Coordinates of C-alpha atoms in Angstrom, one line a residue:
X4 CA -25.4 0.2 -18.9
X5 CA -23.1 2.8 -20.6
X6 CA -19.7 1.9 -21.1
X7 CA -16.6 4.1 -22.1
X8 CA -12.5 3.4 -21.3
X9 CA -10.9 4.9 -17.8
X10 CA -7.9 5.2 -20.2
X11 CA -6.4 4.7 -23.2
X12 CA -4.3 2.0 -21.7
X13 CA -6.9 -0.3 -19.6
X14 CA -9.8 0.4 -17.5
X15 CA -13.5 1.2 -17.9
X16 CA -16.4 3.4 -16.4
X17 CA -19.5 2.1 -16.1
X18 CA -22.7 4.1 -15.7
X19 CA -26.4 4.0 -15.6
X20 CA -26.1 0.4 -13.4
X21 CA -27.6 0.1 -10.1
X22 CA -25.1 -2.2 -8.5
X23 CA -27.7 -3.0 -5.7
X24 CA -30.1 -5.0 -7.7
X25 CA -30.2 -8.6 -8.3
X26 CA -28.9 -9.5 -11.6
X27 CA -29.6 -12.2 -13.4
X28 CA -27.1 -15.1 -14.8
X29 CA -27.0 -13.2 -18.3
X30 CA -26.7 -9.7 -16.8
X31 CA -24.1 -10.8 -14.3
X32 CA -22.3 -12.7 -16.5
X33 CA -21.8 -9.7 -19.2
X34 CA -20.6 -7.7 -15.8
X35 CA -18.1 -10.5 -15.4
X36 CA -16.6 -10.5 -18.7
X37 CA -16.4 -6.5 -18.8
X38 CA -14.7 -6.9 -15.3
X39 CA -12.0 -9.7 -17.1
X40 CA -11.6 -8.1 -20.1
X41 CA -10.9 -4.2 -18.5
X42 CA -8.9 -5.6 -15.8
X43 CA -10.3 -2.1 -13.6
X44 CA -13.9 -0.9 -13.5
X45 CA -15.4 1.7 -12.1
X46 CA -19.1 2.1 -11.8
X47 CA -20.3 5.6 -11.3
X48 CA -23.2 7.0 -9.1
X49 CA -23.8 4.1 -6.4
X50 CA -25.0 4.2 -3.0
X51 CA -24.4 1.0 -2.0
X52 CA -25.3 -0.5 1.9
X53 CA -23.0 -2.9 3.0
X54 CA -25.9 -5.9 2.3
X55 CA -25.9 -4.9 -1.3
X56 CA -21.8 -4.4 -1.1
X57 CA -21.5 -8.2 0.2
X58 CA -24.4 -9.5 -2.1
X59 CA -22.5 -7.9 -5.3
X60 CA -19.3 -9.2 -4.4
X61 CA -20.4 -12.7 -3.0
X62 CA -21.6 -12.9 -7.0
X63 CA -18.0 -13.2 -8.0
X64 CA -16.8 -15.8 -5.6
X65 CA -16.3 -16.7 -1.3
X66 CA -15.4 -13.4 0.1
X67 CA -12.2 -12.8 2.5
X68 CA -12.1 -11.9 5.6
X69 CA -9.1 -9.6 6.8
X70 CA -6.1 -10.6 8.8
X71 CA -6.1 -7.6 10.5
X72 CA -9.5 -8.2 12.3
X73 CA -9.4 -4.5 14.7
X74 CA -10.3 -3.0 11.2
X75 CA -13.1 -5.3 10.0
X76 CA -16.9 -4.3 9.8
X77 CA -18.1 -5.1 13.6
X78 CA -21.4 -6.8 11.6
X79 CA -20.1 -7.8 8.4
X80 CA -16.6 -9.3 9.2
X81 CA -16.0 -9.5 5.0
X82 CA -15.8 -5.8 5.0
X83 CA -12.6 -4.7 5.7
X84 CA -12.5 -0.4 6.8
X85 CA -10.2 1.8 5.1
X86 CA -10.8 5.0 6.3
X87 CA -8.5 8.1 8.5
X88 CA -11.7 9.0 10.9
X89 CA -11.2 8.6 14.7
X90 CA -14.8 7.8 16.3
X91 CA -15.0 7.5 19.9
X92 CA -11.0 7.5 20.6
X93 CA -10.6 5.0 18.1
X94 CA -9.7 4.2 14.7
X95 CA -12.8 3.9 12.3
X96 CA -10.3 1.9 9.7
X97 CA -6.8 1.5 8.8
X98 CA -5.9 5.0 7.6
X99 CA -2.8 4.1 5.3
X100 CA -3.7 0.0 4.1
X101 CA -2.4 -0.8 0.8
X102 CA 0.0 2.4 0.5
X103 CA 2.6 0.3 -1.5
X104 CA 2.7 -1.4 -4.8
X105 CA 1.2 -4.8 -4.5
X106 CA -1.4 -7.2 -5.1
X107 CA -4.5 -8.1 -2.6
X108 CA -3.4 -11.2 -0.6
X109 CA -0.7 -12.6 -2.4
X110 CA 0.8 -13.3 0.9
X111 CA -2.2 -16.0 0.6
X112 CA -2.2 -19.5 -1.0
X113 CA -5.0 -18.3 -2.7
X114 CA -4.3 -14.6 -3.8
X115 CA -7.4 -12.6 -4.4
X116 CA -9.4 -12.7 -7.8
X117 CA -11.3 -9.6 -7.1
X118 CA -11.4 -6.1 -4.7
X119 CA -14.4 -4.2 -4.5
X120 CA -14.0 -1.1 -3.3
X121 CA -16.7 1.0 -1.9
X122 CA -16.4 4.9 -1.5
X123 CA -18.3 6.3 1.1
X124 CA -16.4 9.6 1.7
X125 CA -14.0 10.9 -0.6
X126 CA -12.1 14.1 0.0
X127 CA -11.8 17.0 -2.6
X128 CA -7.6 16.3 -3.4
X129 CA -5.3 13.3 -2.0
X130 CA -5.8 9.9 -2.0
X131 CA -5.8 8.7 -5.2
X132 CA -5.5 4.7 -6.2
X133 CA -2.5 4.2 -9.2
X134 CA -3.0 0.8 -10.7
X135 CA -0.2 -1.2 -13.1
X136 CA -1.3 -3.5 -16.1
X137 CA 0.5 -6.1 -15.3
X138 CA -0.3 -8.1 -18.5
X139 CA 0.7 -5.3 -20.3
X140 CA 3.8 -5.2 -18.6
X141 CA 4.2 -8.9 -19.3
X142 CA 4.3 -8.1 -22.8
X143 CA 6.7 -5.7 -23.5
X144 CA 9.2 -8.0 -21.7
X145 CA 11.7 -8.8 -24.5
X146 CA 11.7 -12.4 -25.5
X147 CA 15.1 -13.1 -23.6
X148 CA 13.6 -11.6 -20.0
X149 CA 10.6 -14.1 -20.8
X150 CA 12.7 -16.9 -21.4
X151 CA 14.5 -16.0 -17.8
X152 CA 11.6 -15.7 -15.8
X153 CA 9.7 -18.7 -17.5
X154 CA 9.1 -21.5 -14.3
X155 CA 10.7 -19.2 -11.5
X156 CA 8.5 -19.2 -8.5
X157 CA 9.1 -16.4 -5.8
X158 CA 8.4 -16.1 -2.2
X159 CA 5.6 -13.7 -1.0
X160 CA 5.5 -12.2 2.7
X161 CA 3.1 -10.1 4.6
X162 CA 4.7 -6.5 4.8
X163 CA 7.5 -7.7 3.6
X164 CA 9.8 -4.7 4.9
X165 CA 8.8 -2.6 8.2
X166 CA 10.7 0.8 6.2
X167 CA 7.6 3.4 5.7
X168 CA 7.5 3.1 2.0
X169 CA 7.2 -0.8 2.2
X170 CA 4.2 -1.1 4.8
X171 CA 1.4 0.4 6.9
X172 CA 2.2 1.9 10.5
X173 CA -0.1 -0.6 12.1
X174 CA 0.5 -3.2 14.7
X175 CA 0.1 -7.0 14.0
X176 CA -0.5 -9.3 17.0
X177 CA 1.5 -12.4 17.5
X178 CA -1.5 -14.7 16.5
X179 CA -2.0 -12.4 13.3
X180 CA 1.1 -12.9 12.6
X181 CA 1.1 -16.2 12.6
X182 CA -1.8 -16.3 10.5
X183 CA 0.8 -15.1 7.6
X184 CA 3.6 -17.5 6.9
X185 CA 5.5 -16.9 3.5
X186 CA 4.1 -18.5 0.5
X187 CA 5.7 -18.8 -2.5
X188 CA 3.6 -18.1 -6.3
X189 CA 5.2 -18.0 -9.6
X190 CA 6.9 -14.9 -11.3
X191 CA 4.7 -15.2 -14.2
X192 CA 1.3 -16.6 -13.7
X193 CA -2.5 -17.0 -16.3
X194 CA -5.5 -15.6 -15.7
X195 CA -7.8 -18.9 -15.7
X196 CA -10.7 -16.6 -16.8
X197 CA -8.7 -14.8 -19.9
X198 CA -5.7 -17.3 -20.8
X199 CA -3.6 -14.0 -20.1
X200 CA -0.1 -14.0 -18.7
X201 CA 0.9 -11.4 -16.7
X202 CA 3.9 -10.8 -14.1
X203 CA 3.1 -11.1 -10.4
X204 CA 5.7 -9.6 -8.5
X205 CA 4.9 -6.4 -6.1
X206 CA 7.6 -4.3 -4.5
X207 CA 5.0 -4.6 -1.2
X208 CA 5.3 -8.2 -0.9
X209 CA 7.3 -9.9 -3.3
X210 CA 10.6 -11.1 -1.5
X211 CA 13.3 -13.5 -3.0
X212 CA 13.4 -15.2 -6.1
X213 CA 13.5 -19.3 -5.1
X214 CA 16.8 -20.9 -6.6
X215 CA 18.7 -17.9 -7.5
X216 CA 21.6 -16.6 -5.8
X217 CA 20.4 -13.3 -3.7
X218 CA 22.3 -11.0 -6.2
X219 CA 20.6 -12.7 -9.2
X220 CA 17.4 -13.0 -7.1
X221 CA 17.6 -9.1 -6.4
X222 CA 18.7 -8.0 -10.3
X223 CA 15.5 -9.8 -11.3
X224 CA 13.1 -8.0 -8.5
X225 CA 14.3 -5.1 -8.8
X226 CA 14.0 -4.9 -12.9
X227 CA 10.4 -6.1 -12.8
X228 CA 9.6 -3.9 -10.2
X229 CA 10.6 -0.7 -12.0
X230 CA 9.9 -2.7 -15.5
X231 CA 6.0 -3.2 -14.7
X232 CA 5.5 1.1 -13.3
X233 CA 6.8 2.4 -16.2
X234 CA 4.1 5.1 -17.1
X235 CA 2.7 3.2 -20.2
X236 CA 1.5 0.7 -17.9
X237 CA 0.1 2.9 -15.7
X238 CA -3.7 4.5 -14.6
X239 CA -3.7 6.5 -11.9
X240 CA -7.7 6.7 -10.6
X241 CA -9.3 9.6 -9.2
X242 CA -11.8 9.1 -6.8
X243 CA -15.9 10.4 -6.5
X244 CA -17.9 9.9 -4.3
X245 CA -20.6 7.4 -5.6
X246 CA -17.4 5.0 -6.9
X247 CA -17.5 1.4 -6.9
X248 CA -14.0 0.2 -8.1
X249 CA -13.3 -3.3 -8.8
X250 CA -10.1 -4.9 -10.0
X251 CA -8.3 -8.3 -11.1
X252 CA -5.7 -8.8 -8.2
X253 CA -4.2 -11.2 -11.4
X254 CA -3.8 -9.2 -13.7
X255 CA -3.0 -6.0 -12.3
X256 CA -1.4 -4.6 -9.1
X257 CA -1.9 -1.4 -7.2
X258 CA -0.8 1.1 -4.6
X259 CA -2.9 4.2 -2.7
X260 CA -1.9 7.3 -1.6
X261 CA -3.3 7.9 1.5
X262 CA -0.7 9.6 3.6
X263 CA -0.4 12.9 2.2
X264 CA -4.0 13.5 2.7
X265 CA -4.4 17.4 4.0
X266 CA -5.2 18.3 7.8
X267 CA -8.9 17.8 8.2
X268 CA -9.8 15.8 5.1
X269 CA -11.2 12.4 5.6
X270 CA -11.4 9.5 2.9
X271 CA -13.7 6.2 4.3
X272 CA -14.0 3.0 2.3
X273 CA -15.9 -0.4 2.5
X274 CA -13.4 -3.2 0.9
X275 CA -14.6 -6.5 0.1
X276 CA -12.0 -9.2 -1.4
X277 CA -12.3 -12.6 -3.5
X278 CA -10.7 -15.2 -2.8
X279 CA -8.8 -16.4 -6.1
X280 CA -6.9 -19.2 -7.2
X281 CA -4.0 -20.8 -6.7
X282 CA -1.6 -18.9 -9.0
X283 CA -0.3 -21.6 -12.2

C-alpha cells in the first residue's frame, strides 16, 4: 500500500489496497496501527459491497447498530444510510446525520472507537466532512487549562439542543428516545491504543460540566468548544467517489456539511460504527 499525509496536520491517504480482501493478522495489524497513529484515513479507489464493508469493519471490533433504526440497511442492520435520495416516496437515508460538531456515540456508555464511511455517490461540490484533532487540541491547552480540566467528567445527551445548528431535522420515537439517556464521560480522556490524551467535548452533544456551577460549567464548554476548531486543528476532507474514510471517534471529532447541497445533487453513504470503550 502507498501511503502519503491528508495534511500537514493529521490524516493519511491510502492507495493501491483492496479493502475487500481478507487480510491477514500482520497486514491487518499494520492497517491498525496506521489507522491509530493518523487518527483519519482515507483509502482511495474502492468499491466496496456491503459484505466486504461489514467484514472490514467487524476486523476492528463488534459493530453498532443505529438508534435511529428507519435509516438502517433493511439487510445489514450495522449499516447505517446517509444519503438525500427519495426512493419510492421515502427516504433512502438520513439526509443531514452528523451535521454538527461531535463525536460518534458519545451519547453511549461506550462511545465509538471507529466510523467507516463508505461513499457510494458523491456529488461534484457540497458535502464535505471537517474533522478536529482533538489531541492536538489537548496540547496546546496551556498548562493552567489542563490543570482545570484534569478529573472533570461532563454529561453527554443525544441531540443535545433541537436549534438547527445543534441537530438533524429527524423525528425520534418515544422508544428511541428512551433508548438514549444521558451519560456522563470525562472532559479529557486516553486513547488505550496510543496512550494519547485528547479533549472529548463536542458542541453536538456535550451538555454540562458535572460539579460546576452552570456559569463555570458554560465558560469551560464554551472555551473548549471554540478552543479545539481553531484552524490549526483542523482538516476539512473532500470527498471521491471510491473513498473509504475511517476515523478515531477518541481522538478526533467531526461535523458534515450536508445541508447546503445544490438542487438536484445527491450524496449516499454506507456507515458502519465500532463500538469503543468506556472513556478513562
Amino acid at each position: 500500500m502507498q501511503v502519503q499525509p491528508l495534511s500537514a496536520r493529521f490524516g493519511a491517504e491510502v492507495r493501491d489496497l483492496d479493502l475487500s480482501r481478507d487480510f491477514d493478522d500482520e497486514a491487518f495489524g499494520a492497517i491498525h496501527r496506521l489507522f491509530v497513529e493518523s487518527k483519519l484515513l482515507c483509502f482511495k479507489n474502492q468499491n466496496l459491497s456491503a459484505a466486504a464493508q461489514l467484514a472490514f469493519s467487524s476486523r476492528f471490533g463488534p459493530l453498532e447498530v443505529h438508534v435511529l433504526s428507519q435509516y438502517n440497511h433493511p439487510e445489514h442492520p450495522e449499516i447505517f444510510r446517509l444519503s438525500n435520495r427519495v426512493v419510492d416516496g421515502k427516504p433512502m437515508g438520513i439526509a443531514d446525520g452528523g451535521s454538527y460538531w461531535h463525536s460518534d456515540l458519545a451519547f453511549q456508555e461506550r462511545p465509538a472507537k471507529a466510523t467507516i464511511l463508505n461513499a457510494l455517490e458523491i456529488p461534484p461540490e457540497g458535502g464535505d466532512t471537517l474533522f478536529a484533532d482533538m489531541e492536538a487540541a489537548y496540547e496546546a491547552l496551556s498548562d493552567e487549562w489542563k490543570a482545570r480540566l484534569d478529573g472533570l467528567r461532563a454529561v453527554h445527551r443525544y441531540r443535545r439542543k433541537a436549534d438547527a445548528a445543534q441537530s438533524t431535522r429527524v423525528e425520534m420515537t418515544e422508544a428511541q428516545k428512551q433508548q438514549t439517556p444521558d451519560v456522563d464521560h470525562p472532559l479529557i480522556r486516553t486513547n488505550p491504543d496510543s496512550g494519547r490524551k485528547a479533549i472529548f467535548a463536542h458542541p453536538g452533544m456535550t451538555a454540562e460540566v458535572i460539579g460546576q456551577s452552570p456559569q463555570d460549567s458554560r465558560e469551560i464548554l464554551e472555551f473548549l468548544f471554540a478552543h479545539t476548531v481553531q484552524p490549526q486543528f483542523r482538516y476539512d476532507f473532500r470527498w471521491s467517489p471510491g473513498d473509504v474514510v475511517m476515523w478515531d471517534n477518541r481522538s478526533t471529532m467531526h461535523s458534515a456539511t450536508t445541508r447546503d447541497l445544490p438542487a438536484g445533487q445527491y450524496r449516499t453513504l454506507y456507515r458502519t460504527t465500532v463500538r469503543g470503550e468506556r472513556p478513562v
